[in-house]
Short mmCIF file of C-alpha atoms in Angstrom, two decimals:
data_model
loop_
_atom_site.label_atom_id
_atom_site.label_comp_id
_atom_site.label_asym_id
_atom_site.label_seq_id
_atom_site.Cartn_x
_atom_site.Cartn_y
_atom_site.Cartn_z
CA MET Q 1 -65.18 -74.21 20.12
CA THR Q 2 -65.00 -76.09 23.41
CA LEU Q 3 -67.05 -79.05 24.58
CA ARG Q 4 -67.10 -79.84 28.34
CA GLY Q 5 -63.84 -78.02 28.76
CA HIS Q 6 -62.06 -79.79 25.92
CA ARG Q 7 -60.94 -77.87 22.89
CA VAL Q 8 -62.57 -79.27 19.78
CA PRO Q 9 -60.73 -78.68 16.50
CA MET Q 10 -62.54 -76.83 13.72
CA VAL Q 11 -62.46 -79.92 11.54
CA PHE Q 12 -64.85 -81.56 13.93
CA SER Q 13 -67.79 -79.32 13.04
CA LEU Q 14 -67.09 -79.97 9.37
CA LEU Q 15 -67.18 -83.71 10.07
CA VAL Q 16 -70.51 -83.40 11.84
CA TRP Q 17 -72.03 -81.67 8.84
CA LEU Q 18 -70.59 -84.23 6.44
CA VAL Q 19 -72.17 -87.03 8.50
CA ILE Q 20 -75.53 -85.22 8.42
CA TRP Q 21 -75.11 -84.81 4.65
CA GLU Q 22 -74.33 -88.51 4.24
CA VAL Q 23 -77.38 -89.56 6.31
CA LEU Q 24 -79.68 -87.16 4.41
CA GLY Q 25 -78.34 -88.42 1.09
CA ARG Q 26 -78.78 -92.08 2.01
CA ALA Q 27 -82.32 -91.46 3.24
CA GLY Q 28 -83.04 -90.28 -0.29
CA TRP Q 29 -85.66 -87.70 0.75
CA ILE Q 30 -84.27 -84.98 -1.45
CA SER Q 31 -83.24 -86.03 -4.93
CA LEU Q 32 -80.94 -82.99 -5.25
CA ILE Q 33 -78.71 -84.27 -2.45
CA PRO Q 34 -76.80 -87.47 -3.14
CA PRO Q 35 -74.83 -89.05 -0.26
CA PHE Q 36 -71.50 -87.36 0.34
CA SER Q 37 -69.64 -90.61 -0.36
CA GLU Q 38 -71.04 -90.59 -3.90
CA VAL Q 39 -69.96 -86.97 -4.40
CA LEU Q 40 -66.53 -87.90 -3.19
CA ALA Q 41 -66.42 -90.87 -5.57
CA SER Q 42 -67.20 -88.68 -8.57
CA PHE Q 43 -64.91 -85.86 -7.43
CA GLY Q 44 -61.72 -87.31 -8.90
CA GLU Q 45 -63.46 -88.08 -12.16
CA VAL Q 46 -64.84 -84.54 -12.49
CA VAL Q 47 -61.59 -82.81 -11.65
CA SER Q 48 -59.51 -84.91 -14.01
CA SER Q 49 -61.90 -84.69 -16.94
CA SER Q 50 -60.85 -82.67 -19.97
CA SER Q 51 -64.13 -80.72 -19.94
CA PHE Q 52 -63.31 -79.55 -16.40
CA GLU Q 53 -59.82 -78.56 -17.41
CA GLU Q 54 -61.20 -76.54 -20.31
CA ALA Q 55 -63.89 -74.94 -18.11
CA ALA Q 56 -61.39 -74.08 -15.38
CA ARG Q 57 -59.02 -72.51 -17.90
CA ILE Q 58 -61.72 -70.30 -19.45
CA THR Q 59 -63.11 -69.36 -16.06
CA LEU Q 60 -59.76 -68.50 -14.49
CA GLN Q 61 -58.79 -66.46 -17.52
CA ALA Q 62 -61.98 -64.38 -17.41
CA PHE Q 63 -61.74 -64.09 -13.61
CA GLY Q 64 -58.08 -63.06 -13.73
CA ILE Q 65 -58.50 -60.38 -16.39
CA GLY Q 66 -61.70 -59.13 -14.77
CA MET Q 67 -60.17 -58.86 -11.31
CA ALA Q 68 -57.05 -57.10 -12.62
CA LEU Q 69 -59.31 -54.51 -14.28
CA SER Q 70 -61.41 -54.24 -11.13
CA PHE Q 71 -58.37 -53.58 -8.93
CA ALA Q 72 -57.08 -50.89 -11.28
CA ILE Q 73 -60.46 -49.18 -11.78
CA GLY Q 74 -61.80 -49.73 -8.26
CA ILE Q 75 -58.69 -48.57 -6.40
CA GLY Q 76 -58.25 -45.60 -8.74
CA LEU Q 77 -61.89 -44.60 -8.38
CA GLY Q 78 -61.73 -45.05 -4.61
CA ILE Q 79 -58.63 -42.86 -4.30
CA LEU Q 80 -60.27 -40.10 -6.33
CA MET Q 81 -63.48 -40.37 -4.30
CA GLY Q 82 -61.52 -40.35 -1.04
CA THR Q 83 -59.30 -37.38 -1.87
CA SER Q 84 -61.69 -35.08 -3.71
CA ARG Q 85 -64.82 -34.25 -1.80
CA ALA Q 86 -66.53 -32.98 -4.95
CA PHE Q 87 -65.73 -36.15 -6.91
CA GLY Q 88 -66.73 -38.28 -3.93
CA SER Q 89 -70.21 -36.80 -3.73
CA LEU Q 90 -70.55 -36.80 -7.53
CA MET Q 91 -69.78 -40.52 -7.78
CA GLY Q 92 -70.83 -41.75 -4.33
CA MET Q 93 -74.50 -42.16 -5.16
CA TRP Q 94 -73.85 -44.10 -8.35
CA VAL Q 95 -71.27 -46.40 -6.86
CA ASN Q 96 -73.63 -47.19 -3.99
CA ILE Q 97 -76.51 -47.88 -6.37
CA PHE Q 98 -74.41 -50.25 -8.47
CA GLU Q 99 -73.01 -51.91 -5.36
CA SER Q 100 -76.48 -52.78 -4.11
CA SER Q 101 -78.30 -53.43 -7.39
CA PRO Q 102 -78.96 -56.92 -8.86
CA LEU Q 103 -76.47 -56.67 -11.70
CA THR Q 104 -77.33 -60.17 -12.92
CA ALA Q 105 -80.11 -58.50 -14.89
CA VAL Q 106 -77.55 -56.61 -16.96
CA VAL Q 107 -75.73 -59.71 -18.17
CA PRO Q 108 -78.17 -60.65 -20.97
CA ALA Q 109 -77.88 -57.11 -22.30
CA LEU Q 110 -74.10 -57.46 -22.19
CA MET Q 111 -74.34 -60.66 -24.19
CA ALA Q 112 -76.29 -58.87 -26.88
CA LEU Q 113 -73.61 -56.20 -26.92
CA LEU Q 114 -70.42 -58.20 -26.48
CA GLY Q 115 -71.29 -61.71 -27.63
CA PHE Q 116 -70.96 -65.07 -25.90
CA GLY Q 117 -67.26 -65.02 -25.26
CA LEU Q 118 -64.56 -63.67 -23.00
CA PRO Q 119 -65.51 -59.94 -23.13
CA THR Q 120 -68.93 -60.57 -21.60
CA MET Q 121 -67.46 -62.69 -18.80
CA VAL Q 122 -64.74 -60.14 -18.05
CA VAL Q 123 -67.18 -57.23 -17.95
CA THR Q 124 -69.48 -59.26 -15.68
CA VAL Q 125 -66.62 -59.88 -13.25
CA VAL Q 126 -65.77 -56.17 -13.23
CA LEU Q 127 -69.41 -55.12 -12.75
CA PHE Q 128 -69.78 -57.45 -9.80
CA SER Q 129 -66.54 -56.64 -8.01
CA VAL Q 130 -65.45 -53.10 -8.79
CA TRP Q 131 -67.90 -51.17 -6.60
CA VAL Q 132 -67.06 -52.71 -3.25
CA ILE Q 133 -63.34 -52.20 -3.98
CA ALA Q 134 -63.96 -48.52 -4.82
CA LEU Q 135 -66.07 -47.94 -1.69
CA ASP Q 136 -63.62 -49.63 0.68
CA THR Q 137 -60.68 -47.80 -0.87
CA GLN Q 138 -62.54 -44.53 -0.41
CA VAL Q 139 -63.18 -45.26 3.27
CA GLY Q 140 -59.54 -46.24 3.75
CA VAL Q 141 -58.23 -43.08 2.12
CA GLU Q 142 -60.64 -40.90 4.09
CA ARG Q 143 -59.47 -42.46 7.37
CA VAL Q 144 -55.80 -41.70 6.77
CA ASN Q 145 -54.60 -39.48 9.60
CA PRO Q 146 -54.26 -35.97 8.07
CA SER Q 147 -51.16 -35.30 10.15
CA LEU Q 148 -49.39 -38.24 8.45
CA VAL Q 149 -50.00 -36.48 5.14
CA GLU Q 150 -48.76 -33.18 6.59
CA MET Q 151 -45.71 -34.98 7.94
CA GLY Q 152 -44.96 -36.37 4.48
CA ARG Q 153 -45.40 -32.97 2.86
CA SER Q 154 -43.26 -31.22 5.45
CA PHE Q 155 -40.40 -33.65 4.76
CA GLY Q 156 -40.64 -32.92 1.06
CA ALA Q 157 -42.74 -35.76 -0.36
CA GLY Q 158 -44.35 -35.00 -3.71
CA ARG Q 159 -47.89 -36.02 -4.58
CA ARG Q 160 -46.93 -39.36 -6.06
CA ARG Q 161 -44.66 -40.24 -3.16
CA LEU Q 162 -47.33 -39.23 -0.64
CA PHE Q 163 -49.71 -41.72 -2.19
CA SER Q 164 -47.33 -44.61 -2.59
CA SER Q 165 -45.49 -44.28 0.74
CA ILE Q 166 -48.17 -42.96 3.05
CA VAL Q 167 -51.79 -42.80 1.87
CA LEU Q 168 -52.11 -46.23 0.22
CA ARG Q 169 -50.09 -47.88 2.96
CA ALA Q 170 -52.22 -46.30 5.68
CA ALA Q 171 -55.41 -47.26 3.82
CA LEU Q 172 -54.29 -50.88 3.48
CA PRO Q 173 -56.62 -52.43 6.10
CA GLU Q 174 -59.73 -51.16 4.28
CA LEU Q 175 -58.17 -51.69 0.87
CA LEU Q 176 -57.53 -55.37 1.60
CA ALA Q 177 -61.05 -55.85 2.96
CA GLY Q 178 -62.34 -54.41 -0.33
CA ILE Q 179 -60.09 -56.69 -2.33
CA ARG Q 180 -61.23 -59.78 -0.40
CA LEU Q 181 -64.92 -58.94 -0.88
CA GLY Q 182 -64.24 -57.99 -4.49
CA LEU Q 183 -62.61 -61.37 -5.20
CA LEU Q 184 -65.64 -63.23 -3.85
CA ARG Q 185 -68.08 -61.09 -5.83
CA GLY Q 186 -65.97 -61.42 -8.95
CA LEU Q 187 -66.10 -65.18 -8.59
CA LYS Q 188 -69.88 -65.03 -8.29
CA GLY Q 189 -69.90 -62.76 -11.32
CA VAL Q 190 -67.90 -65.10 -13.55
CA VAL Q 191 -70.07 -68.12 -12.69
CA ILE Q 192 -73.35 -66.21 -13.05
CA GLY Q 193 -72.15 -64.78 -16.35
CA GLN Q 194 -71.28 -68.25 -17.63
CA LEU Q 195 -74.57 -69.70 -16.40
CA LEU Q 196 -76.48 -67.07 -18.36
CA ILE Q 197 -74.32 -67.50 -21.43
CA ALA Q 198 -74.73 -71.26 -20.88
CA VAL Q 199 -72.18 -72.40 -23.44
CA VAL Q 200 -68.83 -71.76 -21.74
CA GLY Q 201 -66.74 -72.53 -18.69
CA VAL Q 202 -67.83 -73.67 -15.28
CA GLY Q 203 -71.30 -72.28 -15.89
CA TYR Q 204 -71.67 -74.60 -18.87
CA LEU Q 205 -70.64 -77.58 -16.73
CA PHE Q 206 -73.18 -76.67 -14.04
CA GLU Q 207 -75.82 -76.40 -16.72
CA LEU Q 208 -74.78 -79.74 -18.22
CA TYR Q 209 -74.72 -81.61 -14.91
CA SER Q 210 -78.01 -80.26 -13.63
CA ARG Q 211 -79.83 -80.79 -16.95
CA ASN Q 212 -78.72 -84.43 -16.97
CA PHE Q 213 -79.33 -84.74 -13.27
CA LEU Q 214 -75.72 -85.67 -12.50
CA MET Q 215 -75.96 -84.54 -8.88
CA PRO Q 216 -72.69 -86.04 -7.53
CA GLU Q 217 -70.79 -84.29 -10.35
CA PHE Q 218 -72.77 -81.11 -9.74
CA TRP Q 219 -71.82 -81.08 -6.06
CA SER Q 220 -68.19 -81.92 -6.81
CA LEU Q 221 -67.94 -78.85 -9.01
CA LEU Q 222 -69.58 -76.74 -6.32
CA ILE Q 223 -67.03 -77.99 -3.77
CA VAL Q 224 -64.20 -76.98 -6.10
CA LEU Q 225 -65.69 -73.48 -6.33
CA PHE Q 226 -66.21 -73.26 -2.57
CA ALA Q 227 -62.63 -74.33 -1.99
CA PHE Q 228 -61.31 -71.76 -4.48
CA ALA Q 229 -63.35 -68.95 -2.94
CA PHE Q 230 -62.28 -69.99 0.56
CA LEU Q 231 -58.64 -70.11 -0.43
CA ALA Q 232 -58.73 -66.70 -2.17
CA SER Q 233 -60.41 -65.14 0.84
CA GLU Q 234 -57.99 -66.74 3.29
CA VAL Q 235 -54.93 -65.57 1.37
CA VAL Q 236 -56.13 -61.95 1.47
CA GLY Q 237 -57.31 -62.48 5.05
CA TYR Q 238 -53.79 -63.48 6.02
CA PHE Q 239 -52.43 -60.14 4.84
CA GLU Q 240 -55.37 -58.32 6.42
CA ARG Q 241 -54.50 -59.78 9.81
CA LYS Q 242 -50.90 -58.69 9.34
CA VAL Q 243 -51.92 -55.04 8.97
CA SER Q 244 -54.93 -55.01 11.30
CA PHE Q 245 -52.78 -53.90 14.26
CA TYR Q 246 -52.54 -50.39 12.87
CA ALA Q 247 -56.14 -50.01 11.75
CA SER Q 248 -56.90 -48.96 15.33
CA SER Q 249 -53.76 -46.93 15.98
CA ARG Q 250 -53.55 -44.64 12.99
CA MET W 1 -44.64 -6.32 40.89
CA THR W 2 -40.89 -6.83 40.92
CA GLU W 3 -39.10 -6.84 37.63
CA PRO W 4 -37.42 -10.14 36.76
CA ALA W 5 -33.72 -9.86 37.30
CA THR W 6 -32.36 -10.91 33.92
CA HIS W 7 -33.95 -8.67 31.31
CA SER W 8 -36.65 -6.10 31.47
CA PRO W 9 -39.51 -7.40 29.34
CA ASP W 10 -40.59 -3.92 28.31
CA ALA W 11 -37.17 -3.08 27.01
CA ALA W 12 -37.25 -6.17 24.79
CA VAL W 13 -40.54 -5.27 23.14
CA GLY W 14 -40.18 -4.01 19.62
CA THR W 15 -36.40 -4.24 19.67
CA PRO W 16 -35.43 -4.98 16.06
CA THR W 17 -33.63 -8.26 15.83
CA VAL W 18 -30.51 -8.01 13.76
CA ASP W 19 -30.04 -11.66 12.87
CA ALA W 20 -33.44 -13.22 12.18
CA ALA W 21 -33.64 -16.74 10.77
CA VAL W 22 -37.38 -16.42 10.33
CA ARG W 23 -39.45 -13.26 9.93
CA VAL W 24 -43.22 -13.24 10.09
CA VAL W 25 -44.51 -10.12 8.35
CA ASP W 26 -48.12 -8.88 8.58
CA LEU W 27 -49.40 -12.44 8.45
CA VAL W 28 -53.17 -12.76 7.97
CA LYS W 29 -55.02 -16.07 7.76
CA ASP W 30 -58.77 -16.43 7.25
CA PHE W 31 -60.65 -19.68 6.92
CA GLY W 32 -63.52 -18.98 4.55
CA SER W 33 -65.06 -15.54 4.92
CA ASP W 34 -66.19 -15.94 8.54
CA VAL W 35 -63.25 -17.27 10.50
CA HIS W 36 -60.41 -14.81 10.97
CA ALA W 37 -57.71 -16.84 12.69
CA ILE W 38 -54.72 -14.56 12.36
CA GLY W 39 -55.12 -10.82 11.96
CA GLY W 40 -51.80 -9.23 11.08
CA LEU W 41 -48.96 -10.96 12.89
CA SER W 42 -45.36 -9.75 12.80
CA PHE W 43 -42.37 -11.04 14.75
CA ASP W 44 -38.77 -12.09 14.23
CA VAL W 45 -37.18 -15.35 15.26
CA PRO W 46 -33.51 -14.86 16.17
CA ARG W 47 -31.08 -17.39 14.75
CA GLY W 48 -29.87 -20.14 17.05
CA GLU W 49 -32.48 -19.39 19.69
CA LEU W 50 -35.63 -21.04 20.91
CA THR W 51 -38.73 -18.92 20.38
CA SER W 52 -42.06 -19.98 21.87
CA ILE W 53 -45.45 -18.93 20.60
CA ILE W 54 -48.03 -18.87 23.35
CA GLY W 55 -51.55 -17.55 23.66
CA PRO W 56 -55.16 -18.39 24.53
CA SER W 57 -56.46 -21.59 22.93
CA GLY W 58 -57.80 -21.04 19.44
CA CYS W 59 -55.52 -18.06 18.88
CA GLY W 60 -53.93 -19.49 15.76
CA LYS W 61 -50.61 -20.66 17.24
CA THR W 62 -50.60 -23.91 15.29
CA THR W 63 -51.85 -22.17 12.15
CA THR W 64 -48.96 -19.72 12.39
CA LEU W 65 -46.53 -22.62 12.70
CA LYS W 66 -48.09 -24.38 9.68
CA VAL W 67 -47.70 -21.25 7.58
CA ILE W 68 -44.04 -21.08 8.60
CA ALA W 69 -43.71 -24.78 7.73
CA GLY W 70 -45.21 -24.08 4.30
CA LEU W 71 -48.13 -26.45 4.97
CA ALA W 72 -50.72 -23.66 4.90
CA GLU W 73 -50.98 -20.60 2.67
CA PRO W 74 -51.37 -17.19 4.29
CA THR W 75 -54.34 -15.09 3.20
CA SER W 76 -52.00 -12.12 3.09
CA GLY W 77 -48.62 -11.15 4.46
CA ARG W 78 -45.62 -13.45 4.32
CA VAL W 79 -43.10 -15.55 6.13
CA GLU W 80 -39.42 -15.23 5.27
CA VAL W 81 -36.85 -17.87 6.01
CA GLU W 82 -33.29 -16.59 5.61
CA GLY W 83 -34.73 -13.65 3.70
CA ARG W 84 -36.61 -15.76 1.15
CA PRO W 85 -40.43 -15.87 1.21
CA VAL W 86 -41.87 -19.29 2.08
CA THR W 87 -43.86 -20.87 -0.76
CA GLY W 88 -44.02 -24.42 0.57
CA PRO W 89 -42.22 -26.96 2.73
CA GLY W 90 -38.43 -26.96 2.39
CA PRO W 91 -35.38 -28.85 3.58
CA ASP W 92 -34.39 -25.88 5.76
CA ARG W 93 -37.29 -26.65 8.12
CA ALA W 94 -38.25 -29.84 9.98
CA MET W 95 -41.41 -30.30 11.99
CA VAL W 96 -42.33 -32.17 15.16
CA PHE W 97 -46.06 -32.93 15.36
CA GLN W 98 -48.41 -32.76 18.32
CA ASP W 99 -49.81 -36.24 17.59
CA PHE W 100 -46.34 -37.55 16.69
CA ALA W 101 -47.38 -38.48 13.08
CA LEU W 102 -45.41 -41.73 13.11
CA LEU W 103 -45.96 -44.44 10.52
CA PRO W 104 -47.66 -47.22 12.51
CA TRP W 105 -46.37 -49.90 10.11
CA ALA W 106 -42.74 -48.88 10.40
CA THR W 107 -40.19 -49.56 13.14
CA VAL W 108 -38.69 -46.82 15.30
CA LEU W 109 -35.57 -46.85 13.14
CA ARG W 110 -37.45 -46.54 9.87
CA ASN W 111 -39.65 -43.79 11.32
CA ALA W 112 -36.61 -41.86 12.50
CA ALA W 113 -35.08 -42.31 9.03
CA PHE W 114 -38.28 -41.47 7.15
CA GLY W 115 -37.43 -37.81 6.52
CA LEU W 116 -34.18 -38.96 4.92
CA GLU W 117 -35.99 -41.75 3.06
CA LEU W 118 -38.28 -39.15 1.45
CA LYS W 119 -35.20 -37.17 0.45
CA GLY W 120 -33.83 -40.22 -1.34
CA VAL W 121 -30.87 -40.89 0.98
CA PRO W 122 -29.62 -44.48 0.50
CA ARG W 123 -30.76 -46.98 3.10
CA ARG W 124 -27.45 -47.74 4.77
CA GLU W 125 -26.60 -44.07 5.15
CA ARG W 126 -30.00 -42.94 6.41
CA GLU W 127 -30.20 -45.78 8.91
CA SER W 128 -26.84 -44.99 10.39
CA VAL W 129 -27.84 -41.33 10.82
CA ALA W 130 -31.21 -42.34 12.26
CA ARG W 131 -29.55 -44.82 14.65
CA GLU W 132 -27.38 -42.01 15.98
CA TYR W 133 -30.37 -39.74 16.66
CA VAL W 134 -32.50 -42.54 18.11
CA ALA W 135 -29.68 -42.98 20.63
CA LYS W 136 -29.42 -39.22 21.22
CA VAL W 137 -33.10 -38.91 22.12
CA GLY W 138 -32.67 -41.78 24.56
CA LEU W 139 -34.24 -44.68 22.66
CA ALA W 140 -31.17 -46.83 22.04
CA GLY W 141 -32.23 -50.47 22.03
CA HIS W 142 -35.75 -49.65 20.78
CA GLU W 143 -34.81 -49.39 17.10
CA ASP W 144 -36.80 -52.41 15.99
CA VAL W 145 -40.05 -51.93 17.90
CA TYR W 146 -43.21 -50.39 16.47
CA PRO W 147 -44.79 -47.11 17.62
CA HIS W 148 -47.82 -48.79 19.21
CA GLN W 149 -45.45 -50.61 21.55
CA LEU W 150 -44.12 -47.30 22.91
CA SER W 151 -45.53 -44.80 25.42
CA GLY W 152 -46.60 -41.35 24.24
CA GLY W 153 -43.40 -39.75 25.50
CA MET W 154 -41.23 -42.30 23.72
CA ARG W 155 -43.20 -41.84 20.50
CA GLN W 156 -42.54 -38.13 20.57
CA ARG W 157 -38.85 -38.85 21.03
CA VAL W 158 -39.02 -40.75 17.74
CA GLY W 159 -40.71 -37.72 16.16
CA LEU W 160 -37.89 -35.54 17.47
CA ALA W 161 -35.22 -37.95 16.19
CA ARG W 162 -36.84 -37.88 12.73
CA ALA W 163 -36.83 -34.06 12.69
CA LEU W 164 -33.20 -33.85 13.88
CA ALA W 165 -32.00 -36.53 11.45
CA VAL W 166 -32.76 -34.42 8.36
CA ASP W 167 -30.42 -31.75 9.73
CA ALA W 168 -32.62 -28.77 8.98
CA ASP W 169 -31.52 -25.44 10.43
CA ILE W 170 -34.98 -24.65 11.74
CA LEU W 171 -36.98 -26.93 13.99
CA LEU W 172 -40.73 -26.34 14.20
CA MET W 173 -42.40 -27.94 17.20
CA ASP W 174 -46.20 -27.98 17.43
CA GLU W 175 -47.16 -28.53 21.08
CA PRO W 176 -44.75 -31.46 21.15
CA PHE W 177 -45.42 -32.39 24.76
CA ALA W 178 -49.19 -31.80 24.80
CA SER W 179 -49.96 -35.54 24.61
CA VAL W 180 -47.30 -36.53 27.15
CA ASP W 181 -47.71 -37.11 30.91
CA GLU W 182 -46.70 -34.20 33.16
CA GLN W 183 -43.80 -36.03 34.89
CA ILE W 184 -42.37 -37.22 31.60
CA ARG W 185 -42.92 -33.79 30.14
CA ARG W 186 -40.46 -32.12 32.52
CA LYS W 187 -37.80 -34.71 31.84
CA PHE W 188 -38.42 -34.29 28.15
CA GLN W 189 -38.05 -30.48 28.38
CA GLU W 190 -34.67 -30.90 30.04
CA ASP W 191 -33.58 -33.50 27.50
CA LEU W 192 -34.67 -31.23 24.69
CA LEU W 193 -32.55 -28.36 25.99
CA ASN W 194 -29.54 -30.67 26.41
CA LEU W 195 -29.98 -31.99 22.89
CA LEU W 196 -30.34 -28.53 21.40
CA SER W 197 -27.22 -27.26 23.16
CA ASP W 198 -25.19 -29.62 20.92
CA GLU W 199 -27.05 -28.68 17.77
CA ASP W 200 -27.01 -25.26 16.20
CA LYS W 201 -30.74 -24.94 15.61
CA THR W 202 -33.30 -22.20 15.47
CA VAL W 203 -36.41 -23.54 17.17
CA ILE W 204 -40.00 -22.31 17.01
CA PHE W 205 -42.00 -23.93 19.75
CA VAL W 206 -45.78 -23.73 20.07
CA THR W 207 -47.21 -24.46 23.50
CA HIS W 208 -50.16 -23.60 25.70
CA SER W 209 -48.15 -24.08 28.89
CA ILE W 210 -46.72 -20.89 30.36
CA GLU W 211 -44.31 -22.83 32.61
CA GLU W 212 -43.03 -24.78 29.65
CA ALA W 213 -42.55 -21.65 27.55
CA VAL W 214 -40.66 -19.83 30.32
CA TYR W 215 -38.52 -22.88 31.05
CA VAL W 216 -37.35 -23.61 27.51
CA SER W 217 -37.45 -20.25 25.70
CA ASP W 218 -34.98 -17.57 24.84
CA GLN W 219 -37.86 -15.52 23.49
CA ILE W 220 -41.63 -15.82 23.94
CA VAL W 221 -44.17 -14.34 21.53
CA LEU W 222 -47.49 -13.83 23.28
CA LEU W 223 -50.51 -13.74 21.00
CA THR W 224 -53.87 -12.15 21.63
CA ARG W 225 -57.12 -14.00 21.15
CA GLY W 226 -58.12 -14.60 17.50
CA PRO W 227 -57.94 -12.93 15.05
CA SER W 228 -54.58 -12.92 16.71
CA THR W 229 -51.90 -10.25 16.76
CA VAL W 230 -48.71 -10.09 18.78
CA SER W 231 -49.56 -8.99 22.30
CA THR W 232 -45.98 -8.73 23.43
CA VAL W 233 -42.56 -10.31 22.95
CA VAL W 234 -40.49 -11.14 26.02
CA ARG W 235 -37.05 -12.68 26.56
CA PRO W 236 -36.82 -14.70 29.77
CA GLY W 237 -33.50 -16.30 28.82
CA LEU W 238 -33.07 -18.17 32.11
CA ASP W 239 -29.66 -19.43 33.10
CA HIS W 240 -29.88 -23.24 32.95
CA SER W 241 -26.35 -23.92 34.15
CA ALA W 242 -27.48 -24.38 37.78
CA GLY W 243 -29.68 -27.36 36.92
CA SER W 244 -33.39 -27.71 36.26
CA ASP W 245 -34.58 -27.83 39.88
CA SER W 246 -32.98 -24.57 40.82
CA VAL W 247 -34.26 -22.93 37.63
CA ARG W 248 -37.83 -23.96 38.43
CA ARG W 249 -37.45 -22.57 41.96
CA SER W 250 -35.72 -19.34 40.99
CA THR W 251 -37.48 -16.00 41.44
CA ALA W 252 -36.71 -15.06 37.86
CA TYR W 253 -38.58 -18.14 36.58
CA LEU W 254 -41.54 -17.64 38.89
CA ASP W 255 -41.77 -13.92 38.11
CA TRP W 256 -41.79 -14.56 34.39
CA VAL W 257 -44.53 -17.16 34.74
CA GLU W 258 -46.59 -14.73 36.81
CA ARG W 259 -46.02 -11.85 34.42
CA ILE W 260 -47.05 -13.85 31.34
CA TRP W 261 -50.04 -15.25 33.17
CA GLN W 262 -51.27 -11.73 33.92
CA GLU W 263 -50.75 -10.73 30.34
CA LEU W 264 -52.79 -13.68 29.07
CA GLU W 265 -55.41 -13.37 31.78
CA SER W 266 -56.66 -10.11 30.33
CA TYR W 267 -57.70 -12.02 27.20
CA LEU W 268 -59.44 -14.77 29.12
CA GLU W 269 -61.77 -12.57 31.13
CA ASN W 270 -64.08 -11.41 28.38
#
C-alpha cells in the first residue's frame, strides 16, 4: 500500500483497524465488542490459565490426529482420482458434494455414534478438511506433464518411483494449496465440533465465556485462534511460493 | 532428374541389412477401433548409424518411436532390439523428448543426472558423469541453473546430456529440434553430429524437416500417410568432412532434399 507516494507498512492498516475497534468499544454501542485495550488486558490471563492450557491441549491433539488422517486419506484419494479416469468420475461427484455441503449438520449424529470425546472431534476435522485436499491433489496429478511421466518410464522408473520422484513433486503447487485450505477447514472443524459437543476444548471455553458474557476473554481466545490459523496458512504459503515458479512452466 | 552422386536411392531400397541394432517387423498400431495410425511397418536400423524417420504429419512417426522405446504397445507386429522383442523400456535405449521433459524443480546438473539417479547410481558418481556430458553438449558453467532460466535450445541440450549420460547403445530422438529456433537448430545439428562421432551410438531420429533428415542421416525411412507403411528407404550418407556449409551447398545434399520432397509431395496432394 502507498499513500501519497510513501510506502506504508502493512502493520499500519492493522493499527487503523485496532483504533476503530477501540473507539467502537469505548462508545459502548455494541455490548459484544469491548474496547481493544480491555481484550488486551485479559489476553495474558486467558492464555496463562489452566483451563486454556487444557483446552489447547485437547484441541491440538484432535486437530493433529485429524489432519494427519486427512492428509493420508485426501492425498491418496486425490492420486487415485487423478490417475484413474474411471475412479475419478466414480468419486468426483461425491467428493464435490461433500466439499460444498454444510457438514456441521452431521456432527450431532457423529456425537450419537462416537460419543463426546476425541473420536468425534477427529472425525469432524477429517470431514471438514479431507475433500479439498483430495480435489486439489487430483487437479495437481492431472496437470502433470505426460511427457515427464514418459521420460521417467523410459529411464526405467517403476510405478512407485514415478510417483515419489515425478508425479507428486510435479503436483506440489496444487497439493500445497489443498493442504493450506485443508488446515484452515480442519481448524474450523475442530472448533465447530467442540462447540456442538460443548463440554471440551476451545469450544467449551467459547461457550463458557459467551454464556457468562466475558467478552474480553471471548475475543482474546478468538485472537489466539486467528493467529494460529494465520501462522499455519503462512507456513504452508511459504513453501507454496517456493514451488510456484514451476506451476507455470511444467 | 540427376541421380545423387553418392548412392543410388533405388539400389538401397529393400537391401537386407546385415547388422541391424533395431528391427521393426510388420508393426501395426491402432488407437481404438477407428484410428489406424500404423499399418504394417517394417524396416531395419543399422548399428552405429543415424536413421531418420520422416513423413507427412500425423503419419505415426512419433508413435513408431514410442513403440521402439517400449512406451507404447503395438497392436500387432514387433520391434526387436539386438534380436530380442521389446516388451517395455530398457537400459539399452535412451530417449530425447520433443518438449525436453526436464524436471522444472531440478538444476541442469540434476536433470542431466536424472537417468542415472533412476538407475540408482550413487550421487557422487552420477554427478561426475553428468558434469562431463553437460560440458560435452556445451553447457559448462550452467550446471546450477534451472530449466526455466534457459532458452529452448539449451534445454534440449540438457535433454541430450541426460540421454547420453546413461550410456545406452541406442538413442531415440523425437523431433528434438522442433521447438528450437531455426538458427540454433543448424548449430545444434552440427554439434549433434560432432558429439555422435565420438560415441558409438545407433540413433533413430524422428523429424518433419527434410533438410534436417538429409543433413544428419545415414539412412532415411520415408513413411506414407497414416495408416503408415514404409514408402521408401534411402541412404544419403553425405560426406561431412568438408564442413557444414559446403555440405549444405553441395549438389548431393540439394538433390536428396529435392528427391525426398517429391516422394512426400505425392502424399500431400490428395
